[in-house]
């Protein structure tokens, strides 16, 4: 039994399914036990009722015999003949098979239609119960030779109505009505118990199967949630790695920008200002000893100082113009891109074909600044490396994805190595700035086919609460 149970639970079946099968087996076993118990109790109730009726019917028949036993403890011969006559006259063909009266000491006082031996003993417990005033009934199915069942009843015999118990009546009844009543009652009992068991089993099966489907659906949703969490975790790790890399690169690029600005100031305006200082000292010496010759040299030196100062101012303006930002906080992204294109045209004298579709009226300020710097740097690269040929700025937004493209028809370059060279400092900085804001930068270029830069932001307006 234990091995069979272990083998059953080791089968590939859901927990709810195993529970349903086990519960069904327990319910079937419980129904069988309950049906047998209830059927037995009902059958015994019918037998007790029939036994009580039989004992009541026999009271009038045994009235004289009871009086004889009360007076002398013996049944007179005429009383015996009277009882035999009444029994023979009243009993149906399948009626009393036997009738006996036992004295209190267990001896036989009277036997009518007795086919057994006269000294048949009565069980002590049955005799004791009947002498205490109880009616005890037994039913023996298919006991007689004709296959009929026999009702065996033991009832107290009283000397007078409600008087002292003087003996015990034993009556055997073979009425077929009792057999039919017991069979019918047991059949109805099994129908009720079986129907109830089937109903409970059906409800249990419904609840278990419904629970099984619910558990399976919950397990599937849980697996999907776990997979989604794993995917989000992996994406988060990738984004965190990109952000860390972008942060490091931004720091490095910032240092390189500072070094470039320092170098530009040192090699440009600083040299012109140093020349001016030298010429100012020379002018001071000429003025200290004024002659026609020194006056002429002083005038030449003043011209040199003027030109050097103008060159220094021009270079400072050029450097600062590339660093300064317009007031982007109060303008739309489309206006920022237009300003970048117009400023490029004024500074370079070249032509930019701008195609700017309707864009979101407002974006987080870091994204707007990033788009402005992208347009500024991209157009500068198109002019510096592509000669300004076919400069195009295109901006599109489809409600989800914002794309800005800058294209030229210059000589192009190897896009695989574009970010490895030191001369691409601005473009490299833009790439890391764009990626740190959640965007992408694609570079499409090859020698002889021009260059196209594409920046993309997905749902940029939704980042307002996170970045704005």
GROMACS .gro file of C-alpha atoms in nm:
model
  468
    1UNK     CA    1   0.000   0.000   0.000
    2UNK     CA    2   0.278   0.241   0.093
    3UNK     CA    3   0.474   0.162  -0.223
    4UNK     CA    4   0.163   0.210  -0.437
    5UNK     CA    5   0.094   0.547  -0.274
    6UNK     CA    6   0.457   0.652  -0.324
    7UNK     CA    7   0.444   0.546  -0.689
    8UNK     CA    8   0.121   0.742  -0.741
    9UNK     CA    9   0.260   1.063  -0.593
   10UNK     CA   10   0.577   1.026  -0.803
   11UNK     CA   11   0.376   1.033  -1.129
   12UNK     CA   12   0.404   1.350  -1.345
   13UNK     CA   13   0.083   1.523  -1.233
   14UNK     CA   14   0.004   1.864  -1.093
   15UNK     CA   15  -0.036   1.898  -0.719
   16UNK     CA   16  -0.402   1.991  -0.761
   17UNK     CA   17  -0.459   1.684  -0.979
   18UNK     CA   18  -0.300   1.452  -0.723
   19UNK     CA   19  -0.505   1.613  -0.451
   20UNK     CA   20  -0.824   1.568  -0.658
   21UNK     CA   21  -0.757   1.197  -0.719
   22UNK     CA   22  -0.673   1.138  -0.353
   23UNK     CA   23  -0.979   1.329  -0.235
   24UNK     CA   24  -1.199   1.136  -0.481
   25UNK     CA   25  -1.070   0.801  -0.352
   26UNK     CA   26  -1.123   0.910   0.008
   27UNK     CA   27  -1.472   1.034  -0.078
   28UNK     CA   28  -1.564   0.709  -0.254
   29UNK     CA   29  -1.438   0.503   0.040
   30UNK     CA   30  -1.625   0.729   0.284
   31UNK     CA   31  -1.943   0.699   0.074
   32UNK     CA   32  -1.920   0.319   0.078
   33UNK     CA   33  -1.866   0.311   0.453
   34UNK     CA   34  -2.146   0.562   0.513
   35UNK     CA   35  -2.383   0.376   0.281
   36UNK     CA   36  -2.319   0.044   0.455
   37UNK     CA   37  -2.360   0.200   0.798
   38UNK     CA   38  -2.678   0.394   0.715
   39UNK     CA   39  -2.824   0.097   0.528
   40UNK     CA   40  -2.751  -0.128   0.822
   41UNK     CA   41  -2.906   0.114   1.068
   42UNK     CA   42  -3.220   0.153   0.855
   43UNK     CA   43  -3.250  -0.224   0.807
   44UNK     CA   44  -3.213  -0.277   1.182
   45UNK     CA   45  -3.478  -0.011   1.243
   46UNK     CA   46  -3.719  -0.192   1.013
   47UNK     CA   47  -3.641  -0.520   1.184
   48UNK     CA   48  -3.697  -0.368   1.530
   49UNK     CA   49  -4.026  -0.213   1.415
   50UNK     CA   50  -4.144  -0.543   1.265
   51UNK     CA   51  -4.037  -0.725   1.580
   52UNK     CA   52  -4.234  -0.484   1.796
   53UNK     CA   53  -4.544  -0.530   1.581
   54UNK     CA   54  -4.509  -0.907   1.597
   55UNK     CA   55  -4.476  -0.895   1.976
   56UNK     CA   56  -4.791  -0.679   2.002
   57UNK     CA   57  -4.987  -0.917   1.783
   58UNK     CA   58  -4.887  -1.209   2.001
   59UNK     CA   59  -4.991  -1.049   2.332
   60UNK     CA   60  -5.359  -1.148   2.295
   61UNK     CA   61  -5.263  -1.496   2.176
   62UNK     CA   62  -5.036  -1.555   2.476
   63UNK     CA   63  -5.258  -1.392   2.738
   64UNK     CA   64  -5.377  -1.728   2.887
   65UNK     CA   65  -5.031  -1.884   2.862
   66UNK     CA   66  -4.881  -1.586   3.044
   67UNK     CA   67  -5.141  -1.625   3.323
   68UNK     CA   68  -5.054  -1.993   3.360
   69UNK     CA   69  -4.683  -1.912   3.386
   70UNK     CA   70  -4.754  -1.644   3.645
   71UNK     CA   71  -4.955  -1.884   3.863
   72UNK     CA   72  -4.777  -2.214   3.833
   73UNK     CA   73  -4.478  -2.166   3.606
   74UNK     CA   74  -4.636  -2.426   3.376
   75UNK     CA   75  -4.858  -2.401   3.065
   76UNK     CA   76  -5.169  -2.612   3.092
   77UNK     CA   77  -5.247  -2.859   2.809
   78UNK     CA   78  -5.575  -2.685   2.720
   79UNK     CA   79  -5.386  -2.354   2.700
   80UNK     CA   80  -5.130  -2.517   2.468
   81UNK     CA   81  -5.406  -2.646   2.238
   82UNK     CA   82  -5.580  -2.306   2.239
   83UNK     CA   83  -5.256  -2.127   2.142
   84UNK     CA   84  -5.186  -2.380   1.864
   85UNK     CA   85  -5.537  -2.337   1.728
   86UNK     CA   86  -5.519  -1.958   1.729
   87UNK     CA   87  -5.175  -1.955   1.571
   88UNK     CA   88  -5.279  -2.198   1.299
   89UNK     CA   89  -5.594  -1.995   1.229
   90UNK     CA   90  -5.435  -1.649   1.224
   91UNK     CA   91  -5.097  -1.716   1.067
   92UNK     CA   92  -5.061  -1.658   0.689
   93UNK     CA   93  -4.905  -1.930   0.471
   94UNK     CA   94  -4.561  -1.779   0.510
   95UNK     CA   95  -4.630  -1.661   0.869
   96UNK     CA   96  -4.495  -1.779   1.200
   97UNK     CA   97  -4.255  -2.052   1.146
   98UNK     CA   98  -4.215  -2.119   1.515
   99UNK     CA   99  -4.332  -1.985   1.848
  100UNK     CA  100  -4.174  -2.063   2.184
  101UNK     CA  101  -4.211  -1.939   2.540
  102UNK     CA  102  -3.916  -1.962   2.772
  103UNK     CA  103  -3.932  -1.952   3.148
  104UNK     CA  104  -3.721  -1.713   3.348
  105UNK     CA  105  -3.470  -1.987   3.420
  106UNK     CA  106  -3.416  -2.046   3.044
  107UNK     CA  107  -3.620  -2.365   3.014
  108UNK     CA  108  -3.878  -2.415   2.739
  109UNK     CA  109  -4.237  -2.374   2.857
  110UNK     CA  110  -4.426  -2.380   2.525
  111UNK     CA  111  -4.341  -2.459   2.160
  112UNK     CA  112  -4.583  -2.416   1.869
  113UNK     CA  113  -4.504  -2.527   1.516
  114UNK     CA  114  -4.153  -2.594   1.630
  115UNK     CA  115  -3.937  -2.770   1.375
  116UNK     CA  116  -3.627  -2.759   1.584
  117UNK     CA  117  -3.529  -2.942   1.903
  118UNK     CA  118  -3.713  -2.845   2.219
  119UNK     CA  119  -3.397  -2.783   2.415
  120UNK     CA  120  -3.263  -2.502   2.192
  121UNK     CA  121  -3.072  -2.266   2.425
  122UNK     CA  122  -3.113  -1.892   2.418
  123UNK     CA  123  -2.810  -1.667   2.438
  124UNK     CA  124  -2.774  -1.530   2.784
  125UNK     CA  125  -2.746  -1.169   2.668
  126UNK     CA  126  -3.067  -1.196   2.460
  127UNK     CA  127  -3.257  -1.363   2.742
  128UNK     CA  128  -3.133  -1.110   2.994
  129UNK     CA  129  -3.231  -0.816   2.770
  130UNK     CA  130  -3.582  -0.958   2.710
  131UNK     CA  131  -3.633  -1.031   3.083
  132UNK     CA  132  -3.545  -0.663   3.147
  133UNK     CA  133  -3.842  -0.558   2.932
  134UNK     CA  134  -3.671  -0.507   2.593
  135UNK     CA  135  -3.781  -0.641   2.257
  136UNK     CA  136  -3.484  -0.789   2.069
  137UNK     CA  137  -3.521  -0.865   1.698
  138UNK     CA  138  -3.287  -1.032   1.446
  139UNK     CA  139  -3.327  -1.080   1.075
  140UNK     CA  140  -3.162  -1.371   0.894
  141UNK     CA  141  -3.179  -1.325   0.513
  142UNK     CA  142  -3.219  -1.642   0.302
  143UNK     CA  143  -3.204  -1.866   0.605
  144UNK     CA  144  -3.497  -2.097   0.527
  145UNK     CA  145  -3.487  -2.375   0.266
  146UNK     CA  146  -3.713  -2.181   0.027
  147UNK     CA  147  -3.464  -1.894   0.025
  148UNK     CA  148  -3.678  -1.661   0.234
  149UNK     CA  149  -3.547  -1.462   0.526
  150UNK     CA  150  -3.654  -1.516   0.883
  151UNK     CA  151  -3.741  -1.257   1.149
  152UNK     CA  152  -3.642  -1.374   1.495
  153UNK     CA  153  -3.802  -1.182   1.786
  154UNK     CA  154  -3.752  -1.209   2.161
  155UNK     CA  155  -4.002  -1.018   2.376
  156UNK     CA  156  -4.098  -1.020   2.744
  157UNK     CA  157  -4.414  -1.210   2.851
  158UNK     CA  158  -4.600  -1.044   3.138
  159UNK     CA  159  -4.836  -1.216   3.381
  160UNK     CA  160  -5.093  -0.938   3.351
  161UNK     CA  161  -5.117  -0.605   3.172
  162UNK     CA  162  -4.809  -0.416   3.285
  163UNK     CA  163  -4.737  -0.681   3.546
  164UNK     CA  164  -4.435  -0.896   3.629
  165UNK     CA  165  -4.235  -1.057   3.348
  166UNK     CA  166  -4.286  -1.430   3.371
  167UNK     CA  167  -4.105  -1.546   3.058
  168UNK     CA  168  -3.964  -1.469   2.714
  169UNK     CA  169  -4.145  -1.505   2.384
  170UNK     CA  170  -3.949  -1.631   2.084
  171UNK     CA  171  -4.129  -1.590   1.753
  172UNK     CA  172  -4.003  -1.662   1.401
  173UNK     CA  173  -4.177  -1.477   1.120
  174UNK     CA  174  -4.111  -1.549   0.751
  175UNK     CA  175  -4.317  -1.271   0.596
  176UNK     CA  176  -4.186  -1.172   0.253
  177UNK     CA  177  -4.310  -0.814   0.311
  178UNK     CA  178  -4.026  -0.751   0.555
  179UNK     CA  179  -3.771  -0.871   0.299
  180UNK     CA  180  -3.908  -0.632   0.038
  181UNK     CA  181  -3.918  -0.345   0.286
  182UNK     CA  182  -3.554  -0.396   0.383
  183UNK     CA  183  -3.440  -0.427   0.021
  184UNK     CA  184  -3.636  -0.118  -0.082
  185UNK     CA  185  -3.506   0.085   0.214
  186UNK     CA  186  -3.147  -0.016   0.144
  187UNK     CA  187  -3.188   0.064  -0.225
  188UNK     CA  188  -3.325   0.410  -0.144
  189UNK     CA  189  -3.046   0.463   0.108
  190UNK     CA  190  -2.781   0.378  -0.151
  191UNK     CA  191  -2.950   0.606  -0.405
  192UNK     CA  192  -2.948   0.900  -0.163
  193UNK     CA  193  -2.593   0.836  -0.038
  194UNK     CA  194  -2.464   0.771  -0.390
  195UNK     CA  195  -2.630   1.083  -0.532
  196UNK     CA  196  -2.494   1.290  -0.244
  197UNK     CA  197  -2.147   1.144  -0.292
  198UNK     CA  198  -2.157   1.208  -0.666
  199UNK     CA  199  -2.272   1.564  -0.604
  200UNK     CA  200  -1.993   1.627  -0.356
  201UNK     CA  201  -1.744   1.463  -0.595
  202UNK     CA  202  -1.867   1.681  -0.882
  203UNK     CA  203  -1.835   1.998  -0.672
  204UNK     CA  204  -1.493   1.891  -0.550
  205UNK     CA  205  -1.380   1.816  -0.905
  206UNK     CA  206  -1.508   2.153  -1.024
  207UNK     CA  207  -1.332   2.345  -0.749
  208UNK     CA  208  -1.011   2.146  -0.784
  209UNK     CA  209  -1.001   2.178  -1.163
  210UNK     CA  210  -1.083   2.549  -1.140
  211UNK     CA  211  -0.811   2.587  -0.876
  212UNK     CA  212  -0.571   2.393  -1.098
  213UNK     CA  213  -0.639   2.628  -1.388
  214UNK     CA  214  -0.605   2.929  -1.159
  215UNK     CA  215  -0.276   2.798  -1.020
  216UNK     CA  216  -0.148   2.724  -1.371
  217UNK     CA  217  -0.244   3.074  -1.486
  218UNK     CA  218  -0.080   3.229  -1.180
  219UNK     CA  219   0.234   3.021  -1.237
  220UNK     CA  220   0.243   3.135  -1.599
  221UNK     CA  221   0.197   3.499  -1.496
  222UNK     CA  222   0.462   3.458  -1.229
  223UNK     CA  223   0.702   3.307  -1.482
  224UNK     CA  224   0.631   3.597  -1.720
  225UNK     CA  225   0.686   3.848  -1.440
  226UNK     CA  226   1.011   3.680  -1.344
  227UNK     CA  227   1.124   3.683  -1.707
  228UNK     CA  228   1.023   4.049  -1.737
  229UNK     CA  229   1.206   4.133  -1.415
  230UNK     CA  230   1.516   3.950  -1.543
  231UNK     CA  231   1.492   4.138  -1.872
  232UNK     CA  232   1.453   4.470  -1.693
  233UNK     CA  233   1.741   4.383  -1.463
  234UNK     CA  234   1.962   4.298  -1.761
  235UNK     CA  235   1.861   4.620  -1.935
  236UNK     CA  236   1.922   4.812  -1.615
  237UNK     CA  237   2.270   4.662  -1.590
  238UNK     CA  238   2.342   4.754  -1.951
  239UNK     CA  239   2.212   5.108  -1.900
  240UNK     CA  240   2.405   5.143  -1.575
  241UNK     CA  241   2.721   5.030  -1.751
  242UNK     CA  242   2.656   5.277  -2.034
  243UNK     CA  243   2.588   5.558  -1.789
  244UNK     CA  244   2.906   5.484  -1.598
  245UNK     CA  245   3.102   5.472  -1.922
  246UNK     CA  246   2.935   5.794  -2.042
  247UNK     CA  247   3.012   5.962  -1.710
  248UNK     CA  248   3.377   5.862  -1.733
  249UNK     CA  249   3.399   5.972  -2.093
  250UNK     CA  250   3.221   6.300  -2.014
  251UNK     CA  251   3.481   6.375  -1.746
  252UNK     CA  252   3.763   6.286  -1.982
  253UNK     CA  253   3.613   6.483  -2.267
  254UNK     CA  254   3.559   6.782  -2.039
  255UNK     CA  255   3.930   6.777  -1.953
  256UNK     CA  256   4.015   6.750  -2.320
  257UNK     CA  257   3.782   7.042  -2.397
  258UNK     CA  258   3.955   7.248  -2.131
  259UNK     CA  259   4.296   7.156  -2.270
  260UNK     CA  260   4.182   7.247  -2.621
  261UNK     CA  261   4.045   7.584  -2.503
  262UNK     CA  262   4.368   7.645  -2.311
  263UNK     CA  263   4.570   7.553  -2.618
  264UNK     CA  264   4.353   7.772  -2.844
  265UNK     CA  265   4.390   8.067  -2.605
  266UNK     CA  266   4.762   8.011  -2.570
  267UNK     CA  267   4.836   7.965  -2.937
  268UNK     CA  268   4.598   8.236  -3.057
  269UNK     CA  269   4.501   8.542  -2.850
  270UNK     CA  270   4.787   8.498  -2.601
  271UNK     CA  271   5.049   8.516  -2.879
  272UNK     CA  272   4.890   8.826  -3.031
  273UNK     CA  273   4.871   8.994  -2.689
  274UNK     CA  274   5.235   8.906  -2.617
  275UNK     CA  275   5.337   9.064  -2.946
  276UNK     CA  276   5.133   9.372  -2.855
  277UNK     CA  277   5.309   9.399  -2.518
  278UNK     CA  278   5.651   9.380  -2.687
  279UNK     CA  279   5.557   9.649  -2.936
  280UNK     CA  280   5.416   9.869  -2.656
  281UNK     CA  281   5.756   9.854  -2.480
  282UNK     CA  282   5.925   9.941  -2.806
  283UNK     CA  283   5.686  10.234  -2.859
  284UNK     CA  284   5.767  10.356  -2.508
  285UNK     CA  285   6.141  10.363  -2.592
  286UNK     CA  286   6.079  10.552  -2.914
  287UNK     CA  287   5.867  10.809  -2.736
  288UNK     CA  288   6.136  10.855  -2.469
  289UNK     CA  289   6.380  10.980  -2.740
  290UNK     CA  290   6.161  11.143  -2.999
  291UNK     CA  291   6.317  11.189  -3.342
  292UNK     CA  292   6.179  11.170  -3.687
  293UNK     CA  293   6.313  10.818  -3.721
  294UNK     CA  294   6.180  10.697  -3.384
  295UNK     CA  295   5.842  10.856  -3.456
  296UNK     CA  296   5.818  10.657  -3.778
  297UNK     CA  297   5.910  10.334  -3.596
  298UNK     CA  298   5.664  10.410  -3.320
  299UNK     CA  299   5.390  10.455  -3.576
  300UNK     CA  300   5.476  10.121  -3.738
  301UNK     CA  301   5.471   9.951  -3.398
  302UNK     CA  302   5.132  10.104  -3.318
  303UNK     CA  303   4.996   9.954  -3.643
  304UNK     CA  304   5.133   9.614  -3.546
  305UNK     CA  305   4.977   9.642  -3.198
  306UNK     CA  306   4.642   9.739  -3.352
  307UNK     CA  307   4.642   9.443  -3.590
  308UNK     CA  308   4.756   9.199  -3.319
  309UNK     CA  309   4.486   9.325  -3.084
  310UNK     CA  310   4.221   9.291  -3.355
  311UNK     CA  311   4.336   8.937  -3.434
  312UNK     CA  312   4.327   8.846  -3.064
  313UNK     CA  313   3.973   8.986  -3.029
  314UNK     CA  314   3.857   8.799  -3.337
  315UNK     CA  315   3.994   8.469  -3.210
  316UNK     CA  316   3.843   8.523  -2.864
  317UNK     CA  317   3.504   8.589  -3.025
  318UNK     CA  318   3.536   8.274  -3.235
  319UNK     CA  319   3.620   8.065  -2.931
  320UNK     CA  320   3.341   8.213  -2.716
  321UNK     CA  321   3.081   8.187  -2.993
  322UNK     CA  322   3.130   7.810  -2.997
  323UNK     CA  323   3.084   7.791  -2.621
  324UNK     CA  324   2.789   8.021  -2.565
  325UNK     CA  325   2.431   7.887  -2.577
  326UNK     CA  326   2.123   8.084  -2.679
  327UNK     CA  327   1.831   8.105  -2.435
  328UNK     CA  328   1.701   7.750  -2.495
  329UNK     CA  329   1.482   7.727  -2.185
  330UNK     CA  330   1.206   7.942  -2.335
  331UNK     CA  331   1.208   7.812  -2.693
  332UNK     CA  332   1.083   7.492  -2.856
  333UNK     CA  333   1.310   7.216  -2.992
  334UNK     CA  334   1.220   7.316  -3.351
  335UNK     CA  335   1.324   7.677  -3.280
  336UNK     CA  336   1.653   7.557  -3.124
  337UNK     CA  337   1.737   7.357  -3.439
  338UNK     CA  338   1.643   7.655  -3.659
  339UNK     CA  339   1.869   7.886  -3.455
  340UNK     CA  340   2.161   7.643  -3.492
  341UNK     CA  341   2.112   7.622  -3.871
  342UNK     CA  342   2.081   8.001  -3.912
  343UNK     CA  343   2.388   8.066  -3.694
  344UNK     CA  344   2.588   7.819  -3.901
  345UNK     CA  345   2.485   7.991  -4.225
  346UNK     CA  346   2.587   8.334  -4.089
  347UNK     CA  347   2.922   8.210  -3.957
  348UNK     CA  348   3.024   8.009  -4.265
  349UNK     CA  349   2.836   8.180  -4.549
  350UNK     CA  350   2.714   7.836  -4.661
  351UNK     CA  351   2.359   7.711  -4.728
  352UNK     CA  352   2.171   7.464  -4.504
  353UNK     CA  353   1.851   7.294  -4.630
  354UNK     CA  354   1.635   7.252  -4.319
  355UNK     CA  355   1.328   7.024  -4.311
  356UNK     CA  356   1.184   7.043  -3.961
  357UNK     CA  357   0.851   6.863  -3.913
  358UNK     CA  358   0.620   6.944  -3.617
  359UNK     CA  359   0.802   6.847  -3.298
  360UNK     CA  360   0.688   6.841  -2.934
  361UNK     CA  361   0.646   7.202  -2.815
  362UNK     CA  362   0.854   7.133  -2.504
  363UNK     CA  363   1.117   6.876  -2.411
  364UNK     CA  364   1.335   6.838  -2.102
  365UNK     CA  365   1.604   7.107  -2.115
  366UNK     CA  366   1.899   6.861  -2.129
  367UNK     CA  367   1.750   6.699  -2.441
  368UNK     CA  368   1.687   7.038  -2.607
  369UNK     CA  369   2.049   7.142  -2.535
  370UNK     CA  370   2.171   6.807  -2.669
  371UNK     CA  371   1.975   6.855  -2.995
  372UNK     CA  372   2.117   7.210  -3.034
  373UNK     CA  373   2.475   7.092  -2.976
  374UNK     CA  374   2.420   6.801  -3.216
  375UNK     CA  375   2.301   7.036  -3.491
  376UNK     CA  376   2.586   7.279  -3.418
  377UNK     CA  377   2.859   7.013  -3.414
  378UNK     CA  378   2.715   6.816  -3.706
  379UNK     CA  379   2.691   7.122  -3.931
  380UNK     CA  380   3.042   7.234  -3.829
  381UNK     CA  381   3.175   6.891  -3.926
  382UNK     CA  382   2.980   6.904  -4.254
  383UNK     CA  383   3.143   7.238  -4.336
  384UNK     CA  384   3.491   7.154  -4.208
  385UNK     CA  385   3.522   6.803  -4.356
  386UNK     CA  386   3.262   6.813  -4.635
  387UNK     CA  387   3.320   7.166  -4.764
  388UNK     CA  388   2.958   7.258  -4.686
  389UNK     CA  389   2.833   7.063  -4.989
  390UNK     CA  390   2.470   6.946  -4.963
  391UNK     CA  391   2.428   7.038  -4.598
  392UNK     CA  392   2.087   6.912  -4.483
  393UNK     CA  393   1.913   6.918  -4.144
  394UNK     CA  394   1.600   6.698  -4.116
  395UNK     CA  395   1.389   6.654  -3.797
  396UNK     CA  396   1.091   6.415  -3.765
  397UNK     CA  397   0.859   6.301  -3.483
  398UNK     CA  398   0.595   6.026  -3.513
  399UNK     CA  399   0.450   6.055  -3.163
  400UNK     CA  400   0.698   5.805  -3.022
  401UNK     CA  401   1.039   5.846  -3.186
  402UNK     CA  402   1.220   6.178  -3.243
  403UNK     CA  403   1.491   6.168  -3.513
  404UNK     CA  404   1.726   6.449  -3.622
  405UNK     CA  405   1.952   6.390  -3.924
  406UNK     CA  406   2.245   6.599  -4.057
  407UNK     CA  407   2.379   6.502  -4.397
  408UNK     CA  408   2.642   6.633  -4.637
  409UNK     CA  409   2.780   6.534  -4.975
  410UNK     CA  410   3.146   6.562  -4.880
  411UNK     CA  411   3.423   6.306  -4.924
  412UNK     CA  412   3.305   6.088  -4.631
  413UNK     CA  413   3.525   5.871  -4.408
  414UNK     CA  414   3.552   5.528  -4.248
  415UNK     CA  415   3.266   5.524  -3.995
  416UNK     CA  416   3.412   5.226  -3.803
  417UNK     CA  417   3.708   5.431  -3.683
  418UNK     CA  418   3.546   5.775  -3.660
  419UNK     CA  419   3.542   5.790  -3.281
  420UNK     CA  420   3.897   5.659  -3.238
  421UNK     CA  421   4.077   5.963  -3.375
  422UNK     CA  422   4.161   6.266  -3.164
  423UNK     CA  423   4.029   6.501  -3.432
  424UNK     CA  424   3.673   6.382  -3.362
  425UNK     CA  425   3.656   6.522  -3.010
  426UNK     CA  426   3.325   6.709  -3.058
  427UNK     CA  427   3.146   6.413  -3.218
  428UNK     CA  428   3.274   6.172  -2.952
  429UNK     CA  429   3.155   6.405  -2.677
  430UNK     CA  430   2.814   6.431  -2.842
  431UNK     CA  431   2.782   6.052  -2.861
  432UNK     CA  432   2.840   6.013  -2.487
  433UNK     CA  433   2.611   6.307  -2.407
  434UNK     CA  434   2.331   6.154  -2.620
  435UNK     CA  435   2.370   5.806  -2.468
  436UNK     CA  436   2.371   5.947  -2.114
  437UNK     CA  437   2.025   6.094  -2.189
  438UNK     CA  438   1.892   5.762  -2.322
  439UNK     CA  439   1.932   5.842  -2.692
  440UNK     CA  440   2.128   5.685  -2.978
  441UNK     CA  441   2.372   5.824  -3.233
  442UNK     CA  442   2.423   5.651  -3.568
  443UNK     CA  443   2.701   5.748  -3.811
  444UNK     CA  444   2.655   5.645  -4.176
  445UNK     CA  445   2.954   5.728  -4.393
  446UNK     CA  446   3.195   5.576  -4.639
  447UNK     CA  447   3.470   5.726  -4.853
  448UNK     CA  448   3.330   5.919  -5.151
  449UNK     CA  449   2.963   5.896  -5.040
  450UNK     CA  450   2.920   6.174  -4.790
  451UNK     CA  451   2.821   6.149  -4.425
  452UNK     CA  452   2.492   6.122  -4.236
  453UNK     CA  453   2.457   6.162  -3.860
  454UNK     CA  454   2.128   6.046  -3.698
  455UNK     CA  455   2.029   6.108  -3.336
  456UNK     CA  456   1.720   5.936  -3.195
  457UNK     CA  457   1.520   5.972  -2.873
  458UNK     CA  458   1.231   5.737  -2.792
  459UNK     CA  459   0.938   5.902  -2.610
  460UNK     CA  460   1.146   6.211  -2.523
  461UNK     CA  461   0.846   6.402  -2.384
  462UNK     CA  462   0.785   6.121  -2.132
  463UNK     CA  463   1.126   6.190  -1.978
  464UNK     CA  464   1.006   6.529  -1.852
  465UNK     CA  465   0.925   6.397  -1.504
  466UNK     CA  466   1.255   6.212  -1.479
  467UNK     CA  467   1.494   6.464  -1.631
  468UNK     CA  468   1.306   6.792  -1.661
   0.00000   0.00000   0.00000
